[in-house]
C-alpha angles and dihedrals in degrees: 000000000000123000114270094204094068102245132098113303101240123203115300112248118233119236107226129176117288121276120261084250087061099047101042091058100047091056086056092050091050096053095043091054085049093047096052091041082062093043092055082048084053105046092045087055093041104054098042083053091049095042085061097039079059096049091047093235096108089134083067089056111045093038087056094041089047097052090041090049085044094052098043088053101042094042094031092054090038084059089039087053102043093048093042094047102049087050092047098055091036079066109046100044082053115130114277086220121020120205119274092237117138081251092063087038090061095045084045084076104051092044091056084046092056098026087097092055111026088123090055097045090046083048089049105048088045093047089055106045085045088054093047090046099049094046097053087040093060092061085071101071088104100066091027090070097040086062093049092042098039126145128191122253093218090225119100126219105243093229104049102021085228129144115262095234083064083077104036102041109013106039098057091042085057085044098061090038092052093050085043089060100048076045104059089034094051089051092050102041078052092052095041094045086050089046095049095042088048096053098033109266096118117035126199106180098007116116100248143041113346096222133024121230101251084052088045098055096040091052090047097050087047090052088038080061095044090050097052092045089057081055095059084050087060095052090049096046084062092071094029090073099066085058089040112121110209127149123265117186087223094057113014110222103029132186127188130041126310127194102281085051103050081036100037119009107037089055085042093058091036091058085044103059090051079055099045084046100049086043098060090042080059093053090047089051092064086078081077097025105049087198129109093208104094099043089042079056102044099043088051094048082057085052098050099042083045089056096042106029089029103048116003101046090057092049091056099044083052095043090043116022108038114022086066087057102005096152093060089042092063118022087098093063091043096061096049084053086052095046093039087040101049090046095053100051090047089240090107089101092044096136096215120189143167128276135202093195088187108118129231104251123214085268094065095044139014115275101224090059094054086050083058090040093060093045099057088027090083151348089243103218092217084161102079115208080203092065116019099067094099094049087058088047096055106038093038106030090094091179127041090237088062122090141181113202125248098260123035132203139246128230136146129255137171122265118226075272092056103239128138119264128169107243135194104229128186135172130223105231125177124281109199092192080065089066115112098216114019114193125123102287098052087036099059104007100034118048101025104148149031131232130241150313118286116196138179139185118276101213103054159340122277099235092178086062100037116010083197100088091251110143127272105261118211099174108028143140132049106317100015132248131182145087088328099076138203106343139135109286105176108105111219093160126030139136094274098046105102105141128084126255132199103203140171097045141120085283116087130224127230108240132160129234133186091272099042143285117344134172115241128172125202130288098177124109086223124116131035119288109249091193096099106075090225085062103055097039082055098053074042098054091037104047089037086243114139095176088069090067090053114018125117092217087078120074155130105344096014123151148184130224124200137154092045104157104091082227094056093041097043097048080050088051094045113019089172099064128076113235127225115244099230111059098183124196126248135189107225138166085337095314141107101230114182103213109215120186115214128186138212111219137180130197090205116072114133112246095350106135105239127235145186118248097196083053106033092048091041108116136151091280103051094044085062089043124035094178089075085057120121125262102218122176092207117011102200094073124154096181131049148155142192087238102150132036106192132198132208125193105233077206112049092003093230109166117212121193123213123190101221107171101062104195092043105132090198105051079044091054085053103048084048084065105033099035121185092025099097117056110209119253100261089069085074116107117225091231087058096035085050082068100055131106144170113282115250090221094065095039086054085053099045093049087046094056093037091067091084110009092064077087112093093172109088090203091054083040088053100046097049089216087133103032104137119199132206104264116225123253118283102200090065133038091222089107088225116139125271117261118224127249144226110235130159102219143138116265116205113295095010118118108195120047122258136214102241156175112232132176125156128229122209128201111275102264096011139096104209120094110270093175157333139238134204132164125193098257101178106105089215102054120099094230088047097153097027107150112211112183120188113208091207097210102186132064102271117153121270117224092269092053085044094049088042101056087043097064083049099053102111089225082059098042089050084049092053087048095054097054099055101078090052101069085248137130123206109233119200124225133213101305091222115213114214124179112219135166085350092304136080133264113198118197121185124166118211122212128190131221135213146006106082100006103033077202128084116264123181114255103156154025118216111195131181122188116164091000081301093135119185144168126209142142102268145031092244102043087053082059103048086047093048097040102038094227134074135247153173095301108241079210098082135000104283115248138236115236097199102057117099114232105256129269104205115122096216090060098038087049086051093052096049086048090051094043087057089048091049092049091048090051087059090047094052086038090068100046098044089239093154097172090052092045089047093054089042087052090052088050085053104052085051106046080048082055098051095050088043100055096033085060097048088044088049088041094048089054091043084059095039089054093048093057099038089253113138113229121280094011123148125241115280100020117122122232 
């Protein structure tokens, strides 16, 4: 060819093999990418070993490595061997001669190609398939260990008399067996069929018998196997049938059997599977016979009764026997739906009653009584944890890399009287876009940590302390002082500590202490030591970080944190449970504990209606914040219980499990598996049990289901006359559901408060109130998980309608008027349901945000008792106004008239102190001088304090002298 370039073609070179130097290099090449392919395998393994070693959970770990290894082996071999075999013997009962066709010319070809290698290709494919199998096999060990572990239920299905952990634990275990095995037959009938075709044994095209005998027999036996495992389908598929999901128009999503299932499909299984039995006898036959006609016969006979008695006949005792009288047909199998479904959820023991929910008016009894009514009825939570967060961000963040997250939590802490209040608490954890200079080493070595608790009371602002409507703080400033006393502030693990630390080096941490900045490193046995270099190259390896193989910053004690939300660190721990959305933080015994609910939960409950948990437990609060969304391990459940309450250390970020629920077969079945992981009830301490609350996912399950399962009646149940739904949420226009709420309030008939868990229901369809639920939330009480449902049987307003007539209200509309020419926005707070004298009080602050303060702050209290809606300042003077009397104001502790102020010097010292740092607040209010806001707030917190504790000392010696007691003198002791 000439030379395109236009020059003189020179000699061609000649392309040889490549020199020793090249090769030589390209095998090393080649070692050294396998071995770091390995060594990625190996650091992936090994950090992960080490990260629960340091945990102290390693039993987790191994017990969930060794069934997935064993899994992966037994199932991966089994595939291997069924494949192999099948090719094997495809091979050696081959033809000794195939006919000399054009077909046979043409596969004379590929067998001579592969003839070399025939030992290497059988190796691979079964290799392969072996590979595929054990892998998917391995994600099974789940259900694997469930069957081995399994407990009864002790509660019986009422079709099949069975166990309910049949269902649970051994069905889906026969299940995956059963699939494994048309897996691994259908392969090998595949790889046999090919074998035989390729050497001769089936012919498509070739003069002559299309198979040969030996062909024949193998494939029949293949397809005998086949058969009989499509007979133990149909047995299944009997009990499948009480855990099968299907729709039914009366009830929406259904599971169990209906009529048309116990009278037509579970014969009809019953007469399939003899079918399916007889037919495979009749493929095995064909070793003897050498002829395809009875099992053709037969197979088609399975087809067709499939078609008519599986399918047809169904359809006619449905057509024909229970839509004329449907109702009667199948009220049997709704209420065993009611009854499975009711147990399964926990709401079985739900007391529901009727409700008037029409108020007594002052006419029916005196006014002055229902003033005093609404005041003992509730601690009213005007300070919303949905709301507030950025007000304690901005008042108590004290440095930019500190953050508070959006929603807060409620607990309940003592006064300085010791008394119980509910109580909105939020931690400052650490914001690494807050850094000033971001860049590895501040990122991971620097700012490693958050401060402290800060907590505030529930029920109202402190308007002594900030006439501007922010919360009351009782533990504020940095560190943080108040009513909860000496504990570890610094925040190692929190909800918005995602990144990972290496702490305890030779590199210091930035901390804060009372007098300034200071430098601290931990003294926690939490993370992973990074001392050992394999270490190191591993956490290098794994978080695609070189520098942690080679930096100085590392060192002797180092050590790396990692897995820091409790979320993140309780679902590692436990990888079988299903963990509530919402982990909340708790003081306790000198320690900051975050408190995460986890479920057990099962698919495979008989009877028992499904839903699903990322639906069911959606709401307007988890739609703006995805990070208080449920971690559910399967989200089609249809059984679950609160069965562990789990704690994690902000400091060391130990996790501890209690079994809480004590009968749950399923939180048994897997102690059973993972011994030794889950320390019994008892274990809990009452300070931290004291903490302790119902969690708000179940109870989002549990109202969901009881929409329509508060029904017992399976004609009622059936008609869906009576069928409630959750209302949206009124304070938004997102259309997303209500959350409930914690309130400490009096249901009917009770005569202290409790601390409790509340949502409404309204009619489907409709906007006015139809009920309301509320469930005994406080840990500690002997009712804890008492579900008290109210059938409100009159026309009151639902929250919609409330909300509704409230921005209507003319108060309210000159309020919104006067706000627009300040730059600012109203912001509604949780509108709060209490039942009181058989009608319902709302409650619903109302905050503004923005001109001089860009944060909510409350303002005012909307209130609506018998459709009498008002809007005032305060929530006592919303009372005085709706009641038409006056009262002791919820808003503040009510005063005695006839005390003197004090004259002691220390305390009068302490108010002047606090009224200059009052007036310097609203001087650094107005300038939006939040720093300086945030200092004079601390001032004042402390000067409160003083005053506070000089008069109870004062008080305390004033007692001690009246009855001849010295002061401070213990009880008992004479003077």
């Amino acid at each position: 060819m000439p030379d395109r370039g236009g020059g003189p073609s020179g000699p061609r070179m000649r392309v040889g093999r490549p020199s020793r130097r090249v090769r030589t290099l390209l095998l090393t090449l080649g070692v050294l990418a396998v071995l770091a392919m390995l060594f990625v395998m190996f650091a992936g393994f090994w950090t992960d070993w080490l990260w629960y070693r340091s945990v102290k959970y390693s039993s987790v770990f191994t017990t969930t490595l060794w069934s997935k290894i064993g899994l992966f082996a037994v199932f991966g071999l089994l595939m291997a061997v069924a494949v192999g075999v099948n090719i094997w013997l495809a091979h050696r009962l081959r033809p000794p001669l195939s006919a000399m066709s054009m077909e046979q010319q043409n596969l004379d070809r590929y067998r001579m190609g592969i003839a070399p290698y025939k030992k290497w290709i059988l190796l691979g494919i079964t290799a392969l398939v072996g590979l595929i199998a054990g892998a998917s096999a391995a994600g099974q060990w789940r259900t694997w260990l469930m069957w081995v572990n399994g407990v009864p239920f002790g509660q019986k299905d009422p079709q099949f008399d069975l166990d309910v952990a049949f269902y649970a634990f051994d069905l889906p275990w026969y299940r995956f067996l059963l699939g494994f095995g048309f897996a691994a037959t259908v392969l090998g009938l595949i790889a046999a069929a090919l074998t035989h075709y390729l050497y001769g044994g089936l012919r498509v095209t070739s003069p002559g018998a299309r198979a040969t005998a030996a062909a024949t027999g193998h494939l029949s036996v293949l397809l005998g196997v086949f058969v009989a495992l499509k007979a133990v389908a149909y047995w299944l598929d009997r009990y499948g049938l009480a855990v099968k999901s299907s729709e039914f128009k009366a009830a929406g999503n259904w599971t169990g059997l209906r009529y048309v299932d116990a009278n037509a499909y579970l014969p009809a299984k019953t007469i399939l599977f003899c079918i399916a039995a007889i037919c495979a006898v009749l493929f095995f036959a064909t070793l003897w016979r050498r002829t395809w006609q009875l099992p053709v016969i037969g197979f088609g006979l399975m087809v067709l009764s499939a078609i008519l008695i599986g399918g047809l006949y169904p359809a006619i005792v449905q057509k024909f026997q229970v839509e004329p009288n449907e109702q009667q047909k199948e009220s049997p199998y709704i209420e065993q739906n009611i009854e499975a479904t009711r147990k399964a959820y926990g709401i079985d023991g739900a007391k529901v009653a009727d409700y008037s929910g029409k108020g007594k008016t002052g006419e029916q009894m005196p006014k002055e009584q229902l003033r005093k009514d609404a005041d003992a009825q509730a601690s009213y939570r005007l300070i919303d944890p949905n709301v507030v967060g950025p007000t304690f961000d901005q008042l108590q963040r004290q440095r930019k890399y500190y953050q508070f997250p959006t929603t807060l939590d409620v607990d309940r802490y003592k006064d300085a009287n010791g008394k119980e209040q509910d109580t909105v608490i939020g931690l400052r954890e650490l914001d690494l876009d807050g850094i000033p200079k971001r860049n590895w080493i501040n990122d991971h070595f620097t700012y490693t940590h958050g401060y402290g608790a800060i907590t505030a009371k529930g029920t109202s602002t402190d308007p002594k302390a900030d006439p501007a409507g922010s919360p009351a703080f009782t533990e504020s400033g940095l560190p943080t002082k108040g009513q909860l006393g000496e504990y570890q502030q610094r925040i190692y693990y929190g909800e918005k500590t995602q990144q990972y630390s290496i702490v305890g080096g030779p590199q210091k941490e930035l901390d804060y202490e009372a007098d300034g900045e200071k430098t601290t490193s931990y003294e926690g046995k939490s993370g992973v030591n990074l001392s050992n270099p394999v270490n190191r190259a591993a956490y290098a390896v794994a978080f695609s970080e070189p520098q942690i193989l080679y930096s100085g910053a590392i060192g002797e004690g180092s050590r790396i944190l990692y897995n820091r939300t409790p979320k993140e660190r309780v679902e590692a721990v436990a990888p079988w449970l299903t963990i509530d959305g919402d982990a909340y933080p708790a003081v306790v015994d000198g320690k900051i504990q975050w408190i995460v609910d986890a479920y057990t939960t099962s698919n495979g409950y008989p009877y028992a209606s499904r839903t699903t948990l990322g639906d069911t437990t959606a709401d307007s609060l988890t739609a703006a914040n995805n990070q208080r969304a449920v971690v559910a391990q399967e989200n089609q459940v249809n059984y679950i219980r609160n069965s562990v309450k789990a704690t994690v250390d902000a400091y060391d970020g130990s996790v501890k499990l209690y079994q809480w629920d004590e009968k749950d077969p399923v939180l048994k079945t897997w102690m059973n598996a993972f011994p030794d992981t889950v320390e019994k009830k008892s274990a809990i301490s009452p300070e931290l049990r004291e903490h302790m609350r119902y969690p708000q996912d179940l109870f989002k399950v549990q109202r969901e289901l009881m929409t329509r399962y508060h029904v017992q009646s399976p004609s009622q149940f059936y008609s869906g006359s009576d069928v409630w739904q959750v209302p949206n949420d009124p304070t938004n226009n997102e259309k997303n559901a209500v959350p409930p709420y914690y309130l400490s309030m009096k249901m009917p008939g009770e005569k202290n408060q409790k601390f409790s868990l509340t949502t409404t229901f309204t009619p489907n369809g409709r906007p006015n109130l139809g009920a309301f639920m509320a469930v005994d939330a406080d840990a500690t009480s002997e009712s804890y998980g008492s579900i008290r449902v109210l059938n409100v049987k009159s026309d009151v307003p639902g929250p919609q309608q409330v909300q509704s007539e409230l921005n209507g209200d003319p108060e309210v509309a000159e309020f919104v008027r006067n706000l627009r020419g300040t730059d600012s926005d109203i912001v509604y707070g949780n509108l709060l349901t209490v039942p009181m004298n058989d009608g319902f009080l709302y409650i619903e602050p109302v905050y503004v945000k923005g001109g001089s303060a860009n944060y909510p702050l409350l303002k005012k209290v909307g209130v609506q008792y018998n459709r009498n809606t008002v809007f005032k300042n305060t929530l006592g003077e919303a009372f005085d106004a709706i009641f038409g009397a006056e009262g002791d104001s919820p808003d503040q502790p009510p005063t005695d008239p006839d005390q003197p102020p004090s004259s002691d010097p220390t305390v009068q010292q302490a108010l002047e102190d606090a009224q200059n740092a009052l007036e310097r607040g609203e001087e650094a209010l107005k300038k939006q001088d939040w720093q300086a806001y945030g200092e004079a707030q601390q001032d004042l917190e402390e000067a409160l304090k003083r005053a506070t504790d000089a008069e109870a000392k004062a008080r305390e010696e004033e007692a001690g002298n009246k009855s001849g007691e010295k002061p401070g003198a213990k009880p008992g002791d004479k003077s």
